[in-house]
PDB file of N, CA, C and O in Angstrom:
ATOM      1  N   UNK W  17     114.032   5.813   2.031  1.00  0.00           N
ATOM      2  CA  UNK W  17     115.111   5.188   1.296  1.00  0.00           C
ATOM      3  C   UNK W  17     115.705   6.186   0.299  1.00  0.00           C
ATOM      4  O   UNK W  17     116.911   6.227   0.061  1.00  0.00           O
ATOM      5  N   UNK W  18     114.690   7.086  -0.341  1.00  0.00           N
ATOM      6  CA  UNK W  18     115.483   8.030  -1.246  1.00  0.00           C
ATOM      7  C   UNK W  18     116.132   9.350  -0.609  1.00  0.00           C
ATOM      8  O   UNK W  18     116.814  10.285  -1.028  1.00  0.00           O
ATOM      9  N   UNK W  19     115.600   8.971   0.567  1.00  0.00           N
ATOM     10  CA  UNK W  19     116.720  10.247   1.078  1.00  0.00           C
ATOM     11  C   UNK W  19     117.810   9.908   1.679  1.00  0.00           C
ATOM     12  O   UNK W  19     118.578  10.835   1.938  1.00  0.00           O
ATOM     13  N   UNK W  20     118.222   8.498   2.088  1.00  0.00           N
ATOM     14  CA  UNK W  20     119.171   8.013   1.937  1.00  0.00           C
ATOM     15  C   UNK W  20     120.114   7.524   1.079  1.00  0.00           C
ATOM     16  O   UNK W  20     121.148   6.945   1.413  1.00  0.00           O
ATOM     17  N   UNK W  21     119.736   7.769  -0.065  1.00  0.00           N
ATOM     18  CA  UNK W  21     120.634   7.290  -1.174  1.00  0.00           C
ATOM     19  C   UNK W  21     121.057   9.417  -1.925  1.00  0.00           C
ATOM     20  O   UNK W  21     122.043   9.997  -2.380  1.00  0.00           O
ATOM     21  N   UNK W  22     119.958   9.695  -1.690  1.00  0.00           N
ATOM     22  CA  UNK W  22     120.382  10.974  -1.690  1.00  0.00           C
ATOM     23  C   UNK W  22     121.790  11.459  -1.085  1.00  0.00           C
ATOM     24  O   UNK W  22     122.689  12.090  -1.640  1.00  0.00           O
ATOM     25  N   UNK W  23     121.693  10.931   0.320  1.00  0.00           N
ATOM     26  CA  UNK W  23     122.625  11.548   1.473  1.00  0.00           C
ATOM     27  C   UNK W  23     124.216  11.095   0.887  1.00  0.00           C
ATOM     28  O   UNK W  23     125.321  11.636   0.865  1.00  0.00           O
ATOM     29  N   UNK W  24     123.607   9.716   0.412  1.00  0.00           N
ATOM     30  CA  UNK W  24     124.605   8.842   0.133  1.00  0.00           C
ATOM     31  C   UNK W  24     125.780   9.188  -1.227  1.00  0.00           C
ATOM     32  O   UNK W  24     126.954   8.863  -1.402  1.00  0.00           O
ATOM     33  N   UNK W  25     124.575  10.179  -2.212  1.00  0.00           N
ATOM     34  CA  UNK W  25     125.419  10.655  -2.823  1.00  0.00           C
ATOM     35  C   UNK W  25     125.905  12.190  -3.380  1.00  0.00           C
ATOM     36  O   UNK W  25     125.547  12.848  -4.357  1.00  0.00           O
ATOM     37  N   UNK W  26     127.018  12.480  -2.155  1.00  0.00           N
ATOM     38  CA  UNK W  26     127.451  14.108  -2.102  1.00  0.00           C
ATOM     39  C   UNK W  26     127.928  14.608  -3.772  1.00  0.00           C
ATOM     40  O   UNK W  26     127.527  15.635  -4.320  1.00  0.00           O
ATOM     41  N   UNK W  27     128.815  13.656  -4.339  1.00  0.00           N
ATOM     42  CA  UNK W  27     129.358  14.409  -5.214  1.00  0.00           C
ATOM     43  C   UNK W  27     128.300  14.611  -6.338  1.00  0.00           C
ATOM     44  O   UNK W  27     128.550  15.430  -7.223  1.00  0.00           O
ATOM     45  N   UNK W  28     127.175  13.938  -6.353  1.00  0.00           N
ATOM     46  CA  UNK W  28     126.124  14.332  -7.465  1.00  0.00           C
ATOM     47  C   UNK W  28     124.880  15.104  -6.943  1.00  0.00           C
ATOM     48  O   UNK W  28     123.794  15.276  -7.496  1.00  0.00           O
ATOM     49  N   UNK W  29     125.268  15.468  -5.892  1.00  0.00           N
ATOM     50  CA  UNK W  29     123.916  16.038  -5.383  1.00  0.00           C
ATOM     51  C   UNK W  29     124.279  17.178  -4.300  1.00  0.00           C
ATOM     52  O   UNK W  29     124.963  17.022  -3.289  1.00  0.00           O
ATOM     53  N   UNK W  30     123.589  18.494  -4.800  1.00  0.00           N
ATOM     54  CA  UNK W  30     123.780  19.633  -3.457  1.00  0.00           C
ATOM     55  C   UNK W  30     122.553  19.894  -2.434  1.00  0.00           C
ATOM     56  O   UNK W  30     121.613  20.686  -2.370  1.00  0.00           O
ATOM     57  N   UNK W  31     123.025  18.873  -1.708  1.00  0.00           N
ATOM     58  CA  UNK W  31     121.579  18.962  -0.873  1.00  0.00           C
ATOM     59  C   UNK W  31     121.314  20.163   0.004  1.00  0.00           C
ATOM     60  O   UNK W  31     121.888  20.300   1.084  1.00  0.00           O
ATOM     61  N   UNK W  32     120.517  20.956  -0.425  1.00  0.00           N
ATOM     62  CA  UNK W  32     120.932  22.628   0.315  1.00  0.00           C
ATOM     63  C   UNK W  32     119.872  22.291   1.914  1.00  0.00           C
ATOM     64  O   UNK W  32     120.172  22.986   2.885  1.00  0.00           O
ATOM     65  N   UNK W  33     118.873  21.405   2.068  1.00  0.00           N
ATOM     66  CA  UNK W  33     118.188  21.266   2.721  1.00  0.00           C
ATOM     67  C   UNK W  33     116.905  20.023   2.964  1.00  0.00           C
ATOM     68  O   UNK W  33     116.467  19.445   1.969  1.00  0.00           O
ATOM     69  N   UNK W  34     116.680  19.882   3.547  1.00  0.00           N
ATOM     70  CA  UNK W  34     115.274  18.542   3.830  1.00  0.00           C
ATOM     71  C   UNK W  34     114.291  19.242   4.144  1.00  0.00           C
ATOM     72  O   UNK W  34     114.505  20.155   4.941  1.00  0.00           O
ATOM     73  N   UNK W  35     112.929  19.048   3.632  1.00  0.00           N
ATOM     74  CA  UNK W  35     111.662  19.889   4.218  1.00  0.00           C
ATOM     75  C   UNK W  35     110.391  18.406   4.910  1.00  0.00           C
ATOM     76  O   UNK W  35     110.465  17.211   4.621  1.00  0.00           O
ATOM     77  N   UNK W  36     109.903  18.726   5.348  1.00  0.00           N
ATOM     78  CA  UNK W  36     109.411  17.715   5.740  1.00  0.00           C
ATOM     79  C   UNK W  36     107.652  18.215   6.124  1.00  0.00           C
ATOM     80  O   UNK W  36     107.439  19.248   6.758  1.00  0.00           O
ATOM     81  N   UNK W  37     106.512  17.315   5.632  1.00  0.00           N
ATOM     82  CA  UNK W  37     105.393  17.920   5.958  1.00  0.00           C
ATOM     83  C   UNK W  37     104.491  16.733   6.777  1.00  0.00           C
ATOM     84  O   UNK W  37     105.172  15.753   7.077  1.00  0.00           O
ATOM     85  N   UNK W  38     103.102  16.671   7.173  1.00  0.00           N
ATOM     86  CA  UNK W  38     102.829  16.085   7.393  1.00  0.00           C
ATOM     87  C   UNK W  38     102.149  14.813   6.263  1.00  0.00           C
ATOM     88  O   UNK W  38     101.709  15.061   5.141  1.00  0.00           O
ATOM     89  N   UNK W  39     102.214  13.392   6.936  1.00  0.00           N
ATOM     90  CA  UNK W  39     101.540  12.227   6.248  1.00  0.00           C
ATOM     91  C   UNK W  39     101.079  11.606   6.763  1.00  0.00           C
ATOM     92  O   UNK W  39     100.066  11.772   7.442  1.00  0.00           O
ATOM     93  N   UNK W  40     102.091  10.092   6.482  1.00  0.00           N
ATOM     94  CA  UNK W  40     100.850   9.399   7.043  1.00  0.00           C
ATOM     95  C   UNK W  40     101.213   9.161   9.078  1.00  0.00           C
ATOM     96  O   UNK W  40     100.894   8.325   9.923  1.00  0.00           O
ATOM     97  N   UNK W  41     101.727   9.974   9.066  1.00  0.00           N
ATOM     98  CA  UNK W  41     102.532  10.289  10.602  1.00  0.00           C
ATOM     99  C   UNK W  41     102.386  12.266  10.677  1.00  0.00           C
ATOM    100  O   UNK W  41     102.538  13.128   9.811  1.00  0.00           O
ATOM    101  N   UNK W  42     102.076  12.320  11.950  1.00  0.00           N
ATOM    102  CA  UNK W  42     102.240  13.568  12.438  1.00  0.00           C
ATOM    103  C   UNK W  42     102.957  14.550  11.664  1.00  0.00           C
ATOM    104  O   UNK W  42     103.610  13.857  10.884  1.00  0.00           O
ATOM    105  N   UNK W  43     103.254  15.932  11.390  1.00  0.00           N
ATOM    106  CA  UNK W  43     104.555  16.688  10.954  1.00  0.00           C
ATOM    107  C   UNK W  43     105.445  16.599  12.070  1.00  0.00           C
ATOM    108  O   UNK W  43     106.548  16.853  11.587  1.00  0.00           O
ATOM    109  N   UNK W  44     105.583  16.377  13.312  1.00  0.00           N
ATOM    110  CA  UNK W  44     106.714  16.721  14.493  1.00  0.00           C
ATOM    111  C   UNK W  44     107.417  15.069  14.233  1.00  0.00           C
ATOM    112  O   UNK W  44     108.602  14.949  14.541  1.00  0.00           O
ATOM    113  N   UNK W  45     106.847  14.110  13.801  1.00  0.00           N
ATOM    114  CA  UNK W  45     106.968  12.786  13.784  1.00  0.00           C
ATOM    115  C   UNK W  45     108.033  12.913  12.372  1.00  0.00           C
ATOM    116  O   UNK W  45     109.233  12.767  12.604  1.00  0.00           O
ATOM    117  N   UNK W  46     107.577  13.199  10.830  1.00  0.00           N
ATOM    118  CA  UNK W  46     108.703  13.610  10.291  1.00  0.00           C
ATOM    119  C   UNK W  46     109.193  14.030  10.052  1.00  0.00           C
ATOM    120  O   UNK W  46     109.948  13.905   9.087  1.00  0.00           O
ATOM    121  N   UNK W  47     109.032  15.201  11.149  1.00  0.00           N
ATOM    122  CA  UNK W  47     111.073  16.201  11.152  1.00  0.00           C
ATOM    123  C   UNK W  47     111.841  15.148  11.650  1.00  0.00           C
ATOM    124  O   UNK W  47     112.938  14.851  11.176  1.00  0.00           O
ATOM    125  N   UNK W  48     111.239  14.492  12.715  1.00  0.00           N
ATOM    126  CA  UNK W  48     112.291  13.550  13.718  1.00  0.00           C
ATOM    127  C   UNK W  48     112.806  13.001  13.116  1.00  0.00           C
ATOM    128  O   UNK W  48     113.977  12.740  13.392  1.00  0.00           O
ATOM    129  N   UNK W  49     112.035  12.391  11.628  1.00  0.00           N
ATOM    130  CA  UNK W  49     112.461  11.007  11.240  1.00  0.00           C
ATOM    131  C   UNK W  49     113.809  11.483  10.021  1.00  0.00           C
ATOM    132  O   UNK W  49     114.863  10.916   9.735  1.00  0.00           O
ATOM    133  N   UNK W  50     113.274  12.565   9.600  1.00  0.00           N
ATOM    134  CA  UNK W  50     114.408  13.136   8.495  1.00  0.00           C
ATOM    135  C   UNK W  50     115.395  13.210   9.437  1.00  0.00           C
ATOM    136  O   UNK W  50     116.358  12.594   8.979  1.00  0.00           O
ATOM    137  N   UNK W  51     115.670  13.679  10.599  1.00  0.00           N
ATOM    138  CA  UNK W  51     116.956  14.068  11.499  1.00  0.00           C
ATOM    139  C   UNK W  51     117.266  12.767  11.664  1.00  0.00           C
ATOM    140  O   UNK W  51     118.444  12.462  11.478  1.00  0.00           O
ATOM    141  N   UNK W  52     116.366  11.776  12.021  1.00  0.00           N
ATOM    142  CA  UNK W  52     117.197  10.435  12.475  1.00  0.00           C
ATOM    143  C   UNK W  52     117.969  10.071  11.002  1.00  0.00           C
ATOM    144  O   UNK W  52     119.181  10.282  11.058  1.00  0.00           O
ATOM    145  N   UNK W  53     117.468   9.550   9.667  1.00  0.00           N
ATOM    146  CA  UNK W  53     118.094   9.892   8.848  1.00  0.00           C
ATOM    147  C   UNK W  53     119.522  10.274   8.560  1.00  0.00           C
ATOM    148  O   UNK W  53     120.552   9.644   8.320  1.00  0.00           O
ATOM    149  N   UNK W  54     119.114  11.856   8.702  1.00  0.00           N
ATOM    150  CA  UNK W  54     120.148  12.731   8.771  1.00  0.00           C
ATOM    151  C   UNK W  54     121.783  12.031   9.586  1.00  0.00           C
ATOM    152  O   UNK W  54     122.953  11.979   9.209  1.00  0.00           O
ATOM    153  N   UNK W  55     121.091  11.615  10.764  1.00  0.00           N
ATOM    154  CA  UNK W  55     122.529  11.411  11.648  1.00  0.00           C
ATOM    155  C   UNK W  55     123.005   9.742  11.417  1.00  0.00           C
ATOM    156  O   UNK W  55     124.038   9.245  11.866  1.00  0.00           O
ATOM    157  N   UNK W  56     121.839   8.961  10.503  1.00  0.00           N
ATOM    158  CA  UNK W  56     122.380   7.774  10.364  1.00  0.00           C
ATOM    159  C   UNK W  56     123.750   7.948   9.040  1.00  0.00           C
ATOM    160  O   UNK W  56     124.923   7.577   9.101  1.00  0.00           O
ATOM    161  N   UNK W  57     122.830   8.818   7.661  1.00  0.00           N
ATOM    162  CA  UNK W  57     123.991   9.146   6.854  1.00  0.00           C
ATOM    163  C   UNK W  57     124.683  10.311   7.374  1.00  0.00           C
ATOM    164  O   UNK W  57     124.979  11.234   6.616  1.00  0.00           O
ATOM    165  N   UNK W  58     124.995  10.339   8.761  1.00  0.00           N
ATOM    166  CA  UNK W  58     126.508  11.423   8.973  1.00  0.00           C
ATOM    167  C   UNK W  58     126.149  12.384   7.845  1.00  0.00           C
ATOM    168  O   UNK W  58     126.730  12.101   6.797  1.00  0.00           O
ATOM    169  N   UNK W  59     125.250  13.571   7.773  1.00  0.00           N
ATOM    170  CA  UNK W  59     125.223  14.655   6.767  1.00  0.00           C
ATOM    171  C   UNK W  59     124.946  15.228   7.943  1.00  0.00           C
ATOM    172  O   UNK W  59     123.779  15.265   7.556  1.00  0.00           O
ATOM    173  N   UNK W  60     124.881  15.832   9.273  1.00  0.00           N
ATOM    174  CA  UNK W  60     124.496  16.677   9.629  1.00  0.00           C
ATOM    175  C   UNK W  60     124.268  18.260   9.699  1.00  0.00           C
ATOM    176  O   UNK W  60     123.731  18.998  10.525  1.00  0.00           O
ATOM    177  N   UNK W  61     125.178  18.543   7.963  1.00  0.00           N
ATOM    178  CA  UNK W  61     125.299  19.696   8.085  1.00  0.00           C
ATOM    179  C   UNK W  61     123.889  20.004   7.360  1.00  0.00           C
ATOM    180  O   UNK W  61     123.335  21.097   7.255  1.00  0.00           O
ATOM    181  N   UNK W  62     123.493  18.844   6.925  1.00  0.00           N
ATOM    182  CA  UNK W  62     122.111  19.439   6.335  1.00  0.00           C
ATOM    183  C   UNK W  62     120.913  19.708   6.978  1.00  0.00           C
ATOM    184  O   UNK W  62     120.172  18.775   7.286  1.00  0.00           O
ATOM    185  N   UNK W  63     120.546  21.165   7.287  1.00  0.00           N
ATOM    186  CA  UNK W  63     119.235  21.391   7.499  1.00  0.00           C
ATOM    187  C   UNK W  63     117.778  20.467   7.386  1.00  0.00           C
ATOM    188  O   UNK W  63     117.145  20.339   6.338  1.00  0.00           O
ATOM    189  N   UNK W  64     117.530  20.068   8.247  1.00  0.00           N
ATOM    190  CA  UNK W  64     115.567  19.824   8.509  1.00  0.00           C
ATOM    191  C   UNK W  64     114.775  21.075   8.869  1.00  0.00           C
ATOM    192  O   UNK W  64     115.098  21.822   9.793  1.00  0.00           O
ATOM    193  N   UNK W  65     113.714  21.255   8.079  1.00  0.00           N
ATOM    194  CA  UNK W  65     112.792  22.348   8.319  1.00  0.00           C
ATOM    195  C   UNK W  65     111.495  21.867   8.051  1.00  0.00           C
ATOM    196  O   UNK W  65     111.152  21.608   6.897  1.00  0.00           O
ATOM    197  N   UNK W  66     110.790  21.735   8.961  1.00  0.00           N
ATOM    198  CA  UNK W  66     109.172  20.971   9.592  1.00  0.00           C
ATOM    199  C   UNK W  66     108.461  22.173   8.645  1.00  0.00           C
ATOM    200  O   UNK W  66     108.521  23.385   8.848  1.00  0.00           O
ATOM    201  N   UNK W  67     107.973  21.677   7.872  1.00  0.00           N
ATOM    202  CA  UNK W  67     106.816  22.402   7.107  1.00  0.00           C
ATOM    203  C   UNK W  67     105.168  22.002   7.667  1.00  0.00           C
ATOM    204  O   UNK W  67     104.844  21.580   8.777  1.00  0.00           O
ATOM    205  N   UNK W  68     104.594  22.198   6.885  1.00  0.00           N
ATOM    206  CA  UNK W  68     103.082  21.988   6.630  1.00  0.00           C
ATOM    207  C   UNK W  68     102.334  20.702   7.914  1.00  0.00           C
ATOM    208  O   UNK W  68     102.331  19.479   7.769  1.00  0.00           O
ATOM    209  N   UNK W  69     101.923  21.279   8.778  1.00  0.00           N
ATOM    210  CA  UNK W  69     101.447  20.351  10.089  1.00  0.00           C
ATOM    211  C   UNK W  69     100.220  19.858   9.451  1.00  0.00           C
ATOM    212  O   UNK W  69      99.860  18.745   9.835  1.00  0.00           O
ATOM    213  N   UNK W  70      99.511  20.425   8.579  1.00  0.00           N
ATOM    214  CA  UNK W  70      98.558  19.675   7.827  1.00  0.00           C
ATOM    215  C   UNK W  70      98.000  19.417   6.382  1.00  0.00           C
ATOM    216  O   UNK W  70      98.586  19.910   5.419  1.00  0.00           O
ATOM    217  N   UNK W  71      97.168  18.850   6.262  1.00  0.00           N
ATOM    218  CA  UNK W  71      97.228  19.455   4.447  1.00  0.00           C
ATOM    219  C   UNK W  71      95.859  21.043   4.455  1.00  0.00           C
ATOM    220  O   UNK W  71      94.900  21.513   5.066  1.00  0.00           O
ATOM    221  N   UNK W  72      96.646  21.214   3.431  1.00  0.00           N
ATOM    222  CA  UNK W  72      95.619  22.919   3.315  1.00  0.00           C
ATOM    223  C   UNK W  72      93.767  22.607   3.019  1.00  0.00           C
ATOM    224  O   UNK W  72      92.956  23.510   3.221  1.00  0.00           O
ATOM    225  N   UNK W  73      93.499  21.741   2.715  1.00  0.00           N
ATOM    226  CA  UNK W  73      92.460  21.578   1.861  1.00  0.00           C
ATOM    227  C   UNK W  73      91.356  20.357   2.792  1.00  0.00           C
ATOM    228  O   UNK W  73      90.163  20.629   2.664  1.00  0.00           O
ATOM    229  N   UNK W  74      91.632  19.224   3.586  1.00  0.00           N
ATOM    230  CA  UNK W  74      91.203  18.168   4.248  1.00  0.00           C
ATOM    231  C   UNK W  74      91.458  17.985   5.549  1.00  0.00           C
ATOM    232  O   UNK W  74      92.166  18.934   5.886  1.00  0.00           O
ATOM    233  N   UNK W  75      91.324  17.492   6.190  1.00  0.00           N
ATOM    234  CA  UNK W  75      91.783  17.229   7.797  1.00  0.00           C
ATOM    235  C   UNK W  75      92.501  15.583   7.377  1.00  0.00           C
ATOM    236  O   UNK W  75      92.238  14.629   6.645  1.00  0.00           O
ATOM    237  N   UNK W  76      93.340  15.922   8.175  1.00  0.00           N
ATOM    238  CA  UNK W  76      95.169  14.746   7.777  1.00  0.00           C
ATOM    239  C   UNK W  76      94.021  13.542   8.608  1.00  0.00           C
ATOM    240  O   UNK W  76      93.184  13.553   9.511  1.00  0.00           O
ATOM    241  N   UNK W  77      94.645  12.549   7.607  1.00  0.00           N
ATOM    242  CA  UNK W  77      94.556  11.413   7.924  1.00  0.00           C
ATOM    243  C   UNK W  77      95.978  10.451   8.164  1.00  0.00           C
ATOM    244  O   UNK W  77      96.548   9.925   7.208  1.00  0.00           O
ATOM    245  N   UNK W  78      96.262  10.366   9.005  1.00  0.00           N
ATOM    246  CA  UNK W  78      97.568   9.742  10.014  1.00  0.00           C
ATOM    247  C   UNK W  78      97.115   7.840   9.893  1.00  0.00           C
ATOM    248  O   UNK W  78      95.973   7.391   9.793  1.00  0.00           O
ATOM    249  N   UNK W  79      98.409   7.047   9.943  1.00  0.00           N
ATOM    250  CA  UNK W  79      97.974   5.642   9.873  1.00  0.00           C
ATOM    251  C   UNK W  79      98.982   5.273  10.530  1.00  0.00           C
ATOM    252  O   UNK W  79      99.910   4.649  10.015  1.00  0.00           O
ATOM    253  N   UNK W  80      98.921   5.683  12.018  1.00  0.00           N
ATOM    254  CA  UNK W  80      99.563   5.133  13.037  1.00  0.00           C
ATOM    255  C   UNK W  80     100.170   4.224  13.419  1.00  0.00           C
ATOM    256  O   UNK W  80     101.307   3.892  13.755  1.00  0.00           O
ATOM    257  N   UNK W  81      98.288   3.533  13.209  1.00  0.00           N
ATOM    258  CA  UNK W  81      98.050   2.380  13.067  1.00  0.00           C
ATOM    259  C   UNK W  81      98.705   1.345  12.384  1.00  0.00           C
ATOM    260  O   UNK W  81      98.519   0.218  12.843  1.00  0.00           O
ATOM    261  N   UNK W  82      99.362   1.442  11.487  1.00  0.00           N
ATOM    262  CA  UNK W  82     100.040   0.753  10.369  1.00  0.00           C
ATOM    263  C   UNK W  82     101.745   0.825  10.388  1.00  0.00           C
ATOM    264  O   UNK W  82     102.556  -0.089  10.235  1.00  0.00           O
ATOM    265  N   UNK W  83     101.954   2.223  10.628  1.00  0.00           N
ATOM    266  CA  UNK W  83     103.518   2.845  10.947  1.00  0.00           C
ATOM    267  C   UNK W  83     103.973   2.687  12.180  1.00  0.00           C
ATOM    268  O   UNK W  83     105.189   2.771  12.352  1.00  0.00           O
ATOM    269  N   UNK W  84     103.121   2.431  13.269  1.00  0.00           N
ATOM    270  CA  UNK W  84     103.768   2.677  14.694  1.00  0.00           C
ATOM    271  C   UNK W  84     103.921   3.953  15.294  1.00  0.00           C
ATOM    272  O   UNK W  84     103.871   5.019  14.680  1.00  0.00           O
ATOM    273  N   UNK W  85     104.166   3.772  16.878  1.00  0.00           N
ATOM    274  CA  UNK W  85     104.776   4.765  17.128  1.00  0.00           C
ATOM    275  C   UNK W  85     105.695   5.742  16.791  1.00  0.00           C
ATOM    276  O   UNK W  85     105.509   6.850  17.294  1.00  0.00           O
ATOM    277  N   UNK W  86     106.496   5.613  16.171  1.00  0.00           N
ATOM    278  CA  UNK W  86     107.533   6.522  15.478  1.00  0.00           C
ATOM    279  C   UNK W  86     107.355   6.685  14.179  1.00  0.00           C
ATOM    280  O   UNK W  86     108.200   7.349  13.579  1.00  0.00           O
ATOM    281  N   UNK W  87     106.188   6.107  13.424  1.00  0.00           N
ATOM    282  CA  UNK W  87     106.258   6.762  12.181  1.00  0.00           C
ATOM    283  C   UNK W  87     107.482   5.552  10.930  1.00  0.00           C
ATOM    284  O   UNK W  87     107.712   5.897   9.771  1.00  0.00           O
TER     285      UNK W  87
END
């Protein structure tokens, strides 16, 4: 939701880019979801860049289960 209200507002905000890491969904799960995002608020000029596939320190705990298939 806040990156939709983000998108939503150009003239107060220079969005140079979206980074996206892993949670409680895969990292490949939210690049997708920032791009879907992306093309719902028509910003497509803004960059997605898939960061961090896991956390540095624990082995990711994902809740699939809870989010669904798509996160």
């Amino acid at each position: 939701v806040a990156l939709l209200f983000a998108f939503a507002a150009p003239d107060a905000l220079d969005i140079l880019g979206v980074t996206t890491v892993a949670g409680n969904v895969g990292a490949e799960r939210t690049a997708r979801n920032a791009r879907v995002m992306r093309e719902i608020a028509a910003r497509e000029e803004v960059p997605v860049f898939a960061g961090a596939a896991a956390p540095l320190f624990r082995q990711p705990i994902e809740a699939d289960h809870f989010h669904g298939v798509s996160g």
